[in-house]
PDB file of C-alpha atoms and ligand atoms in Angstrom:
ATOM      1  CA  MET A   1      89.566  78.532  91.577  1.00  0.00           C
ATOM      2  CA  GLN A   2      91.121  77.338  94.826  1.00  0.00           C
ATOM      3  CA  ASN A   3      90.495  79.505  98.081  1.00  0.00           C
ATOM      4  CA  ARG A   4      93.627  81.619  98.493  1.00  0.00           C
ATOM      5  CA  LYS A   5      95.295  82.137 101.894  1.00  0.00           C
ATOM      6  CA  LYS A   6      96.087  85.563 102.962  1.00  0.00           C
ATOM      7  CA  VAL A   7      99.444  87.150 103.750  1.00  0.00           C
ATOM      8  CA  GLU A   8      99.727  90.164 105.808  1.00  0.00           C
ATOM      9  CA  VAL A   9     102.403  92.268 107.258  1.00  0.00           C
ATOM     10  CA  CYS A  10     102.224  93.743 110.681  1.00  0.00           C
ATOM     11  CA  HIS A  11     104.943  96.613 110.796  1.00  0.00           C
ATOM     12  CA  THR A  12     105.321  96.739 114.638  1.00  0.00           C
ATOM     13  CA  PRO A  13     104.613  94.540 117.605  1.00  0.00           C
ATOM     14  CA  SER A  14     102.092  96.882 119.187  1.00  0.00           C
ATOM     15  CA  LEU A  15      99.737  96.554 115.981  1.00  0.00           C
ATOM     16  CA  TYR A  16      99.954  92.999 116.528  1.00  0.00           C
ATOM     17  CA  PRO A  17      96.490  92.757 118.161  1.00  0.00           C
ATOM     18  CA  GLN A  18      94.963  94.308 114.939  1.00  0.00           C
ATOM     19  CA  TYR A  19      96.231  91.635 112.883  1.00  0.00           C
ATOM     20  CA  LYS A  20      96.238  88.474 114.765  1.00  0.00           C
ATOM     21  CA  LYS A  21      93.835  85.862 113.830  1.00  0.00           C
ATOM     22  CA  GLU A  22      93.031  82.212 114.587  1.00  0.00           C
ATOM     23  CA  ASN A  23      94.956  79.452 112.874  1.00  0.00           C
ATOM     24  CA  GLN A  24      97.453  81.690 111.412  1.00  0.00           C
ATOM     25  CA  ILE A  25     101.256  81.050 111.176  1.00  0.00           C
ATOM     26  CA  VAL A  26     103.168  84.085 112.606  1.00  0.00           C
ATOM     27  CA  VAL A  27     106.745  84.820 111.217  1.00  0.00           C
ATOM     28  CA  VAL A  28     108.920  86.899 113.506  1.00  0.00           C
ATOM     29  CA  ILE A  29     111.388  88.987 111.575  1.00  0.00           C
ATOM     30  CA  ASP A  30     114.243  91.132 113.105  1.00  0.00           C
ATOM     31  CA  VAL A  31     116.696  91.216 110.155  1.00  0.00           C
ATOM     32  CA  LEU A  32     119.202  93.418 111.990  1.00  0.00           C
ATOM     33  CA  ARG A  33     119.981  91.271 114.008  1.00  0.00           C
ATOM     34  CA  ALA A  34     117.944  89.006 116.261  1.00  0.00           C
ATOM     35  CA  THR A  35     116.297  86.505 113.903  1.00  0.00           C
ATOM     36  CA  SER A  36     119.351  86.450 111.715  1.00  0.00           C
ATOM     37  CA  ALA A  37     121.549  85.402 114.799  1.00  0.00           C
ATOM     38  CA  MET A  38     118.964  82.742 115.625  1.00  0.00           C
ATOM     39  CA  CYS A  39     118.871  81.230 112.217  1.00  0.00           C
ATOM     40  CA  THR A  40     122.618  81.219 112.155  1.00  0.00           C
ATOM     41  CA  ALA A  41     122.816  79.466 115.509  1.00  0.00           C
ATOM     42  CA  PHE A  42     120.642  76.632 114.414  1.00  0.00           C
ATOM     43  CA  SER A  43     122.531  76.494 111.288  1.00  0.00           C
ATOM     44  CA  TYR A  44     125.700  76.035 113.323  1.00  0.00           C
ATOM     45  CA  GLY A  45     124.186  73.290 115.264  1.00  0.00           C
ATOM     46  CA  VAL A  46     122.317  74.907 118.216  1.00  0.00           C
ATOM     47  CA  LYS A  47     119.494  72.530 119.488  1.00  0.00           C
ATOM     48  CA  LYS A  48     117.582  74.965 121.272  1.00  0.00           C
ATOM     49  CA  ILE A  49     116.801  78.724 121.732  1.00  0.00           C
ATOM     50  CA  ILE A  50     115.044  80.224 124.705  1.00  0.00           C
ATOM     51  CA  PRO A  51     113.987  83.836 123.781  1.00  0.00           C
ATOM     52  CA  VAL A  52     113.559  85.853 127.161  1.00  0.00           C
ATOM     53  CA  ALA A  53     112.190  89.392 127.222  1.00  0.00           C
ATOM     54  CA  THR A  54     114.163  90.892 130.224  1.00  0.00           C
ATOM     55  CA  ILE A  55     117.780  91.092 131.293  1.00  0.00           C
ATOM     56  CA  GLU A  56     116.660  89.801 134.691  1.00  0.00           C
ATOM     57  CA  GLU A  57     115.274  86.527 133.162  1.00  0.00           C
ATOM     58  CA  ALA A  58     118.225  86.185 131.153  1.00  0.00           C
ATOM     59  CA  GLN A  59     120.354  86.706 134.386  1.00  0.00           C
ATOM     60  CA  GLY A  60     118.306  84.132 136.016  1.00  0.00           C
ATOM     61  CA  TYR A  61     119.302  81.641 133.538  1.00  0.00           C
ATOM     62  CA  LYS A  62     122.760  82.390 133.524  1.00  0.00           C
ATOM     63  CA  ASP A  63     122.841  81.786 137.250  1.00  0.00           C
ATOM     64  CA  GLU A  64     121.508  78.219 136.585  1.00  0.00           C
ATOM     65  CA  GLY A  65     124.525  77.697 134.431  1.00  0.00           C
ATOM     66  CA  TYR A  66     122.831  78.160 130.833  1.00  0.00           C
ATOM     67  CA  LEU A  67     124.663  79.699 127.991  1.00  0.00           C
ATOM     68  CA  VAL A  68     123.124  83.244 127.635  1.00  0.00           C
ATOM     69  CA  ALA A  69     123.220  85.811 124.869  1.00  0.00           C
ATOM     70  CA  ALA A  70     122.152  89.482 125.829  1.00  0.00           C
ATOM     71  CA  GLU A  71     121.979  92.534 123.679  1.00  0.00           C
ATOM     72  CA  ARG A  72     120.763  96.049 124.651  1.00  0.00           C
ATOM     73  CA  LYS A  73     121.611  99.149 122.361  1.00  0.00           C
ATOM     74  CA  GLY A  74     123.260  96.924 119.858  1.00  0.00           C
ATOM     75  CA  GLN A  75     125.801  95.962 122.344  1.00  0.00           C
ATOM     76  CA  ILE A  76     126.771  92.762 124.656  1.00  0.00           C
ATOM     77  CA  VAL A  77     125.080  93.575 127.921  1.00  0.00           C
ATOM     78  CA  GLU A  78     127.918  93.780 130.789  1.00  0.00           C
ATOM     79  CA  GLY A  79     128.307  90.369 132.457  1.00  0.00           C
ATOM     80  CA  PHE A  80     127.214  88.255 129.430  1.00  0.00           C
ATOM     81  CA  GLY A  81     129.779  86.881 127.077  1.00  0.00           C
ATOM     82  CA  LEU A  82     127.718  86.864 123.996  1.00  0.00           C
ATOM     83  CA  GLY A  83     125.475  89.441 122.304  1.00  0.00           C
ATOM     84  CA  ASN A  84     123.408  89.372 119.077  1.00  0.00           C
ATOM     85  CA  SER A  85     126.050  89.246 116.289  1.00  0.00           C
ATOM     86  CA  PRO A  86     125.456  86.300 114.156  1.00  0.00           C
ATOM     87  CA  TYR A  87     129.318  85.832 114.153  1.00  0.00           C
ATOM     88  CA  GLY A  88     129.145  85.158 117.865  1.00  0.00           C
ATOM     89  CA  PHE A  89     126.978  82.011 117.064  1.00  0.00           C
ATOM     90  CA  MET A  90     129.217  80.479 114.468  1.00  0.00           C
ATOM     91  CA  ASN A  91     130.953  78.704 117.227  1.00  0.00           C
ATOM     92  CA  PRO A  92     131.349  74.753 116.913  1.00  0.00           C
ATOM     93  CA  GLU A  93     131.319  74.437 120.779  1.00  0.00           C
ATOM     94  CA  PHE A  94     127.574  75.428 120.712  1.00  0.00           C
ATOM     95  CA  GLU A  95     126.541  72.319 118.715  1.00  0.00           C
ATOM     96  CA  GLY A  96     123.724  70.556 120.495  1.00  0.00           C
ATOM     97  CA  LYS A  97     123.554  73.113 123.014  1.00  0.00           C
ATOM     98  CA  THR A  98     120.560  75.426 124.450  1.00  0.00           C
ATOM     99  CA  ILE A  99     121.067  79.109 124.299  1.00  0.00           C
ATOM    100  CA  VAL A 100     119.136  81.695 126.072  1.00  0.00           C
ATOM    101  CA  ILE A 101     118.826  85.034 124.295  1.00  0.00           C
ATOM    102  CA  THR A 102     117.402  88.504 125.064  1.00  0.00           C
ATOM    103  CA  THR A 103     117.585  91.501 122.444  1.00  0.00           C
ATOM    104  CA  THR A 104     116.101  94.802 122.279  1.00  0.00           C
ATOM    105  CA  ASN A 105     113.333  93.982 119.861  1.00  0.00           C
ATOM    106  CA  GLY A 106     113.415  90.530 118.291  1.00  0.00           C
ATOM    107  CA  THR A 107     112.842  88.585 121.346  1.00  0.00           C
ATOM    108  CA  ARG A 108     109.917  91.137 122.523  1.00  0.00           C
ATOM    109  CA  ALA A 109     108.282  90.430 119.005  1.00  0.00           C
ATOM    110  CA  PHE A 110     108.588  86.574 119.695  1.00  0.00           C
ATOM    111  CA  HIS A 111     106.800  87.173 123.063  1.00  0.00           C
ATOM    112  CA  THR A 112     104.162  89.486 121.604  1.00  0.00           C
ATOM    113  CA  ALA A 113     102.900  86.530 119.294  1.00  0.00           C
ATOM    114  CA  LYS A 114     102.730  84.107 122.416  1.00  0.00           C
ATOM    115  CA  ASP A 115      99.024  83.298 121.752  1.00  0.00           C
ATOM    116  CA  ALA A 116      99.570  82.400 117.976  1.00  0.00           C
ATOM    117  CA  GLU A 117      99.048  78.679 117.229  1.00  0.00           C
ATOM    118  CA  THR A 118     102.272  78.529 115.105  1.00  0.00           C
ATOM    119  CA  VAL A 119     105.431  80.866 115.384  1.00  0.00           C
ATOM    120  CA  VAL A 120     108.614  80.501 113.158  1.00  0.00           C
ATOM    121  CA  ILE A 121     111.633  82.806 112.514  1.00  0.00           C
ATOM    122  CA  GLY A 122     112.183  84.468 109.439  1.00  0.00           C
ATOM    123  CA  SER A 123     115.252  86.457 108.200  1.00  0.00           C
ATOM    124  CA  LEU A 124     116.709  86.969 104.643  1.00  0.00           C
ATOM    125  CA  LEU A 125     119.047  84.044 105.581  1.00  0.00           C
ATOM    126  CA  ASN A 126     116.351  81.446 105.279  1.00  0.00           C
ATOM    127  CA  LEU A 127     113.967  83.306 102.849  1.00  0.00           C
ATOM    128  CA  ASP A 128     113.468  80.630 100.260  1.00  0.00           C
ATOM    129  CA  ALA A 129     113.444  77.490 102.672  1.00  0.00           C
ATOM    130  CA  LEU A 130     110.903  79.203 104.759  1.00  0.00           C
ATOM    131  CA  SER A 131     108.714  80.626 101.963  1.00  0.00           C
ATOM    132  CA  ASN A 132     108.549  77.261 100.270  1.00  0.00           C
ATOM    133  CA  TRP A 133     107.524  75.574 103.667  1.00  0.00           C
ATOM    134  CA  LEU A 134     104.786  78.395 104.259  1.00  0.00           C
ATOM    135  CA  ILE A 135     103.581  77.817 100.775  1.00  0.00           C
ATOM    136  CA  GLN A 136     102.999  74.220 101.636  1.00  0.00           C
ATOM    137  CA  GLN A 137     101.031  74.971 104.802  1.00  0.00           C
ATOM    138  CA  ASP A 138      97.564  76.060 103.533  1.00  0.00           C
ATOM    139  CA  LYS A 139      97.330  78.604 106.258  1.00  0.00           C
ATOM    140  CA  ASP A 140      97.094  82.433 106.367  1.00  0.00           C
ATOM    141  CA  VAL A 141     100.469  83.986 107.251  1.00  0.00           C
ATOM    142  CA  LEU A 142     101.188  86.970 109.332  1.00  0.00           C
ATOM    143  CA  LEU A 143     104.861  88.536 108.878  1.00  0.00           C
ATOM    144  CA  LEU A 144     105.466  90.247 111.985  1.00  0.00           C
ATOM    145  CA  ALA A 145     108.334  92.841 111.850  1.00  0.00           C
ATOM    146  CA  SER A 146     109.877  93.522 115.193  1.00  0.00           C
ATOM    147  CA  GLY A 147     110.959  97.161 114.322  1.00  0.00           C
ATOM    148  CA  TRP A 148     112.860  99.308 116.594  1.00  0.00           C
ATOM    149  CA  LYS A 149     111.320 100.163 119.987  1.00  0.00           C
ATOM    150  CA  ASP A 150     107.932  99.725 118.304  1.00  0.00           C
ATOM    151  CA  LYS A 151     108.668 102.057 115.451  1.00  0.00           C
ATOM    152  CA  PHE A 152     108.567 100.949 111.723  1.00  0.00           C
ATOM    153  CA  CYS A 153     111.806  99.968 110.347  1.00  0.00           C
ATOM    154  CA  LEU A 154     112.941  99.421 106.712  1.00  0.00           C
ATOM    155  CA  GLU A 155     115.014  96.259 106.840  1.00  0.00           C
ATOM    156  CA  ASP A 156     112.208  94.141 108.436  1.00  0.00           C
ATOM    157  CA  THR A 157     109.585  95.551 106.011  1.00  0.00           C
ATOM    158  CA  ILE A 158     111.896  94.669 102.970  1.00  0.00           C
ATOM    159  CA  CYS A 159     112.386  91.179 104.404  1.00  0.00           C
ATOM    160  CA  ALA A 160     108.622  90.628 104.853  1.00  0.00           C
ATOM    161  CA  GLY A 161     108.022  92.169 101.418  1.00  0.00           C
ATOM    162  CA  ALA A 162     110.183  89.208 100.086  1.00  0.00           C
ATOM    163  CA  PHE A 163     108.048  86.757 101.776  1.00  0.00           C
ATOM    164  CA  VAL A 164     104.943  88.418 100.450  1.00  0.00           C
ATOM    165  CA  ASP A 165     106.469  88.299  96.956  1.00  0.00           C
ATOM    166  CA  GLN A 166     107.101  84.630  96.987  1.00  0.00           C
ATOM    167  CA  LEU A 167     103.932  83.584  98.545  1.00  0.00           C
ATOM    168  CA  ILE A 168     102.018  85.646  96.192  1.00  0.00           C
ATOM    169  CA  ALA A 169     104.009  84.162  93.194  1.00  0.00           C
ATOM    170  CA  SER A 170     103.193  80.701  94.260  1.00  0.00           C
ATOM    171  CA  GLY A 171      99.364  81.595  93.356  1.00  0.00           C
ATOM    172  CA  LYS A 172      98.142  80.194  96.700  1.00  0.00           C
ATOM    173  CA  PHE A 173      98.110  83.543  98.481  1.00  0.00           C
ATOM    174  CA  THR A 174      96.475  86.757  98.360  1.00  0.00           C
ATOM    175  CA  CYS A 175      97.155  90.077 100.110  1.00  0.00           C
ATOM    176  CA  ASP A 176      94.900  93.023 100.140  1.00  0.00           C
ATOM    177  CA  GLU A 177      96.207  95.120 102.970  1.00  0.00           C
ATOM    178  CA  ASP A 178      98.134  98.287 102.281  1.00  0.00           C
ATOM    179  CA  SER A 179     100.859  97.199 104.722  1.00  0.00           C
ATOM    180  CA  SER A 180     101.754  94.118 102.822  1.00  0.00           C
ATOM    181  CA  ILE A 181     101.452  95.853  99.452  1.00  0.00           C
ATOM    182  CA  ALA A 182     103.917  98.603 100.684  1.00  0.00           C
ATOM    183  CA  ALA A 183     106.220  96.078 102.072  1.00  0.00           C
ATOM    184  CA  LYS A 184     106.361  94.206  98.765  1.00  0.00           C
ATOM    185  CA  TYR A 185     107.141  97.555  96.770  1.00  0.00           C
ATOM    186  CA  LEU A 186     109.893  98.194  99.019  1.00  0.00           C
ATOM    187  CA  TYR A 187     111.282  95.050  98.696  1.00  0.00           C
ATOM    188  CA  LEU A 188     111.203  95.313  94.912  1.00  0.00           C
ATOM    189  CA  SER A 189     112.890  98.601  95.033  1.00  0.00           C
ATOM    190  CA  ALA A 190     115.519  97.216  97.340  1.00  0.00           C
ATOM    191  CA  LYS A 191     116.383  93.675  96.000  1.00  0.00           C
ATOM    192  CA  ASP A 192     119.074  94.693  93.657  1.00  0.00           C
ATOM    193  CA  ASN A 193     121.110  96.088  96.454  1.00  0.00           C
ATOM    194  CA  TYR A 194     120.020  95.869  99.965  1.00  0.00           C
ATOM    195  CA  MET A 195     123.099  97.500 101.330  1.00  0.00           C
ATOM    196  CA  ALA A 196     122.665 100.615  99.061  1.00  0.00           C
ATOM    197  CA  PHE A 197     118.808 100.878  99.622  1.00  0.00           C
ATOM    198  CA  LEU A 198     119.327 100.652 103.615  1.00  0.00           C
ATOM    199  CA  LYS A 199     122.313 103.131 103.423  1.00  0.00           C
ATOM    200  CA  ALA A 200     120.346 105.881 105.444  1.00  0.00           C
ATOM    201  CA  SER A 201     118.217 103.685 107.471  1.00  0.00           C
ATOM    202  CA  SER A 202     118.360 104.220 111.175  1.00  0.00           C
ATOM    203  CA  HIS A 203     119.450 100.769 112.277  1.00  0.00           C
ATOM    204  CA  ARG A 204     121.943 100.396 109.744  1.00  0.00           C
ATOM    205  CA  ARG A 205     123.491 103.700 110.879  1.00  0.00           C
ATOM    206  CA  ARG A 206     123.364 102.747 114.399  1.00  0.00           C
ATOM    207  CA  LEU A 207     125.215  99.363 113.896  1.00  0.00           C
ATOM    208  CA  LYS A 208     127.584 101.012 111.562  1.00  0.00           C
ATOM    209  CA  LYS A 209     128.504 103.401 114.265  1.00  0.00           C
ATOM    210  CA  LEU A 210     129.291 100.269 116.646  1.00  0.00           C
ATOM    211  CA  ASN A 211     131.554  98.824 113.678  1.00  0.00           C
ATOM    212  CA  LEU A 212     129.108  96.154 112.943  1.00  0.00           C
ATOM    213  CA  ASN A 213     129.303  96.611 109.174  1.00  0.00           C
ATOM    214  CA  GLU A 214     130.184  93.003 108.568  1.00  0.00           C
ATOM    215  CA  ASP A 215     126.988  91.838 110.506  1.00  0.00           C
ATOM    216  CA  ILE A 216     124.988  94.079 108.373  1.00  0.00           C
ATOM    217  CA  LYS A 217     126.366  92.645 105.272  1.00  0.00           C
ATOM    218  CA  TYR A 218     125.849  89.116 106.358  1.00  0.00           C
ATOM    219  CA  CYS A 219     122.444  89.697 107.593  1.00  0.00           C
ATOM    220  CA  LEU A 220     121.392  91.321 104.172  1.00  0.00           C
ATOM    221  CA  THR A 221     122.712  88.295 102.374  1.00  0.00           C
ATOM    222  CA  PRO A 222     119.689  86.094 101.412  1.00  0.00           C
ATOM    223  CA  ASN A 223     119.424  82.199 101.417  1.00  0.00           C
ATOM    224  CA  GLN A 224     122.599  81.284 103.494  1.00  0.00           C
ATOM    225  CA  THR A 225     120.764  78.500 105.201  1.00  0.00           C
ATOM    226  CA  ASP A 226     117.548  76.109 105.095  1.00  0.00           C
ATOM    227  CA  VAL A 227     116.951  76.230 108.709  1.00  0.00           C
ATOM    228  CA  ILE A 228     113.326  76.959 109.946  1.00  0.00           C
ATOM    229  CA  PRO A 229     113.226  77.538 113.717  1.00  0.00           C
ATOM    230  CA  ILE A 230     109.864  76.968 114.997  1.00  0.00           C
ATOM    231  CA  ARG A 231     108.434  77.661 118.562  1.00  0.00           C
ATOM    232  CA  LYS A 232     107.485  74.814 120.781  1.00  0.00           C
ATOM    233  CA  ALA A 233     106.264  75.953 124.256  1.00  0.00           C
ATOM    234  CA  ASN A 234     108.236  78.978 125.049  1.00  0.00           C
ATOM    235  CA  TYR A 235     111.431  78.057 123.083  1.00  0.00           C
ATOM    236  CA  LEU A 236     112.519  77.517 119.607  1.00  0.00           C
ATOM    237  CA  ILE A 237     113.798  74.234 117.863  1.00  0.00           C
ATOM    238  CA  LEU A 238     114.491  73.101 114.363  1.00  0.00           C
ATOM    239  CA  LEU A 239     111.281  72.181 112.278  1.00  0.00           C
ATOM    240  CA  GLU A 240     112.866  68.686 111.673  1.00  0.00           C
ATOM    241  CA  ASP A 241     113.058  68.220 115.442  1.00  0.00           C
ATOM    242  CA  TYR A 242     109.611  69.307 115.961  1.00  0.00           C
ATOM    243  CA  ARG A 243     108.365  66.740 113.597  1.00  0.00           C
ATOM    244  CA  SER A 244     110.115  64.005 115.298  1.00  0.00           C
ATOM    245  CA  ILE A 245     108.749  64.878 118.744  1.00  0.00           C
TER     246      ILE A 245
HETATM  247  O1  3SL B   1     116.514  94.579 118.501  1.00  0.00           O
HETATM  248  C1  3SL B   1     117.015  93.500 118.543  1.00  0.00           C
HETATM  249  O2  3SL B   1     116.190  92.415 118.685  1.00  0.00           O
HETATM  250  C2  3SL B   1     118.441  93.649 118.071  1.00  0.00           C
HETATM  251  O3  3SL B   1     118.358  92.779 117.044  1.00  0.00           O
HETATM  252  C3  3SL B   1     118.956  94.902 117.974  1.00  0.00           C
HETATM  253  S1  3SL B   1     120.593  94.663 117.362  1.00  0.00           S
HETATM  254  O4  3SL B   1     120.944  94.643 116.018  1.00  0.00           O
HETATM  255  O5  3SL B   1     121.442  93.664 118.267  1.00  0.00           O
HETATM  256  O6  3SL B   1     121.272  96.018 117.865  1.00  0.00           O
END
């Protein structure tokens, strides 16, 4: 039998040192809402995204004339016109543009994996496209959940579990860590109605209080795009652009 690759789930950025391995593909996941917003931006024609960790860095880019999105506590940071809502990125004027973004957890997780050889962006929105690509790579995969301020969160775990499910079903992957097995079972329990399953989840409640229910519904609707954002240096581009460089 062919040597199967490992798929693992890391539930928060601070656990990453215990999961990282050489030659592994890291999938950064922040379903609500950073990685969903990034996938949406690319699917609406954005050319490049520069994730930055701090508001100060974001401000520096803004001062240089960049288009900058900044979110903290689920809201647009004062002084920035754009936050983390996927709907904010459905803008034809952004086609071909570079966007700088900072968010509470998603951009932090992206930087946590800075030493990984390959980093891609995952969400429910690009679930099938990214799963199919991962299955073809013949490399171990680590699904890195952004969580909320380093705490476990349900929506990222469920999304990670959906990737685990597809990779295992391909017959090319195995998972023997409890973190991946738990993610897969949570996904199987949630998949028929993500909204209902996540009703009591902390971030869904947080966003609902901010009247962001439409964002939640959108982010929890799988397979709305085929984009695969991939890291090059310190920024993200589309996989197809990466291949043609
Ligand atoms: O934490 C993040 O990166 C954000 O996605 C959080 S929020 O959905 O904008 O509140």
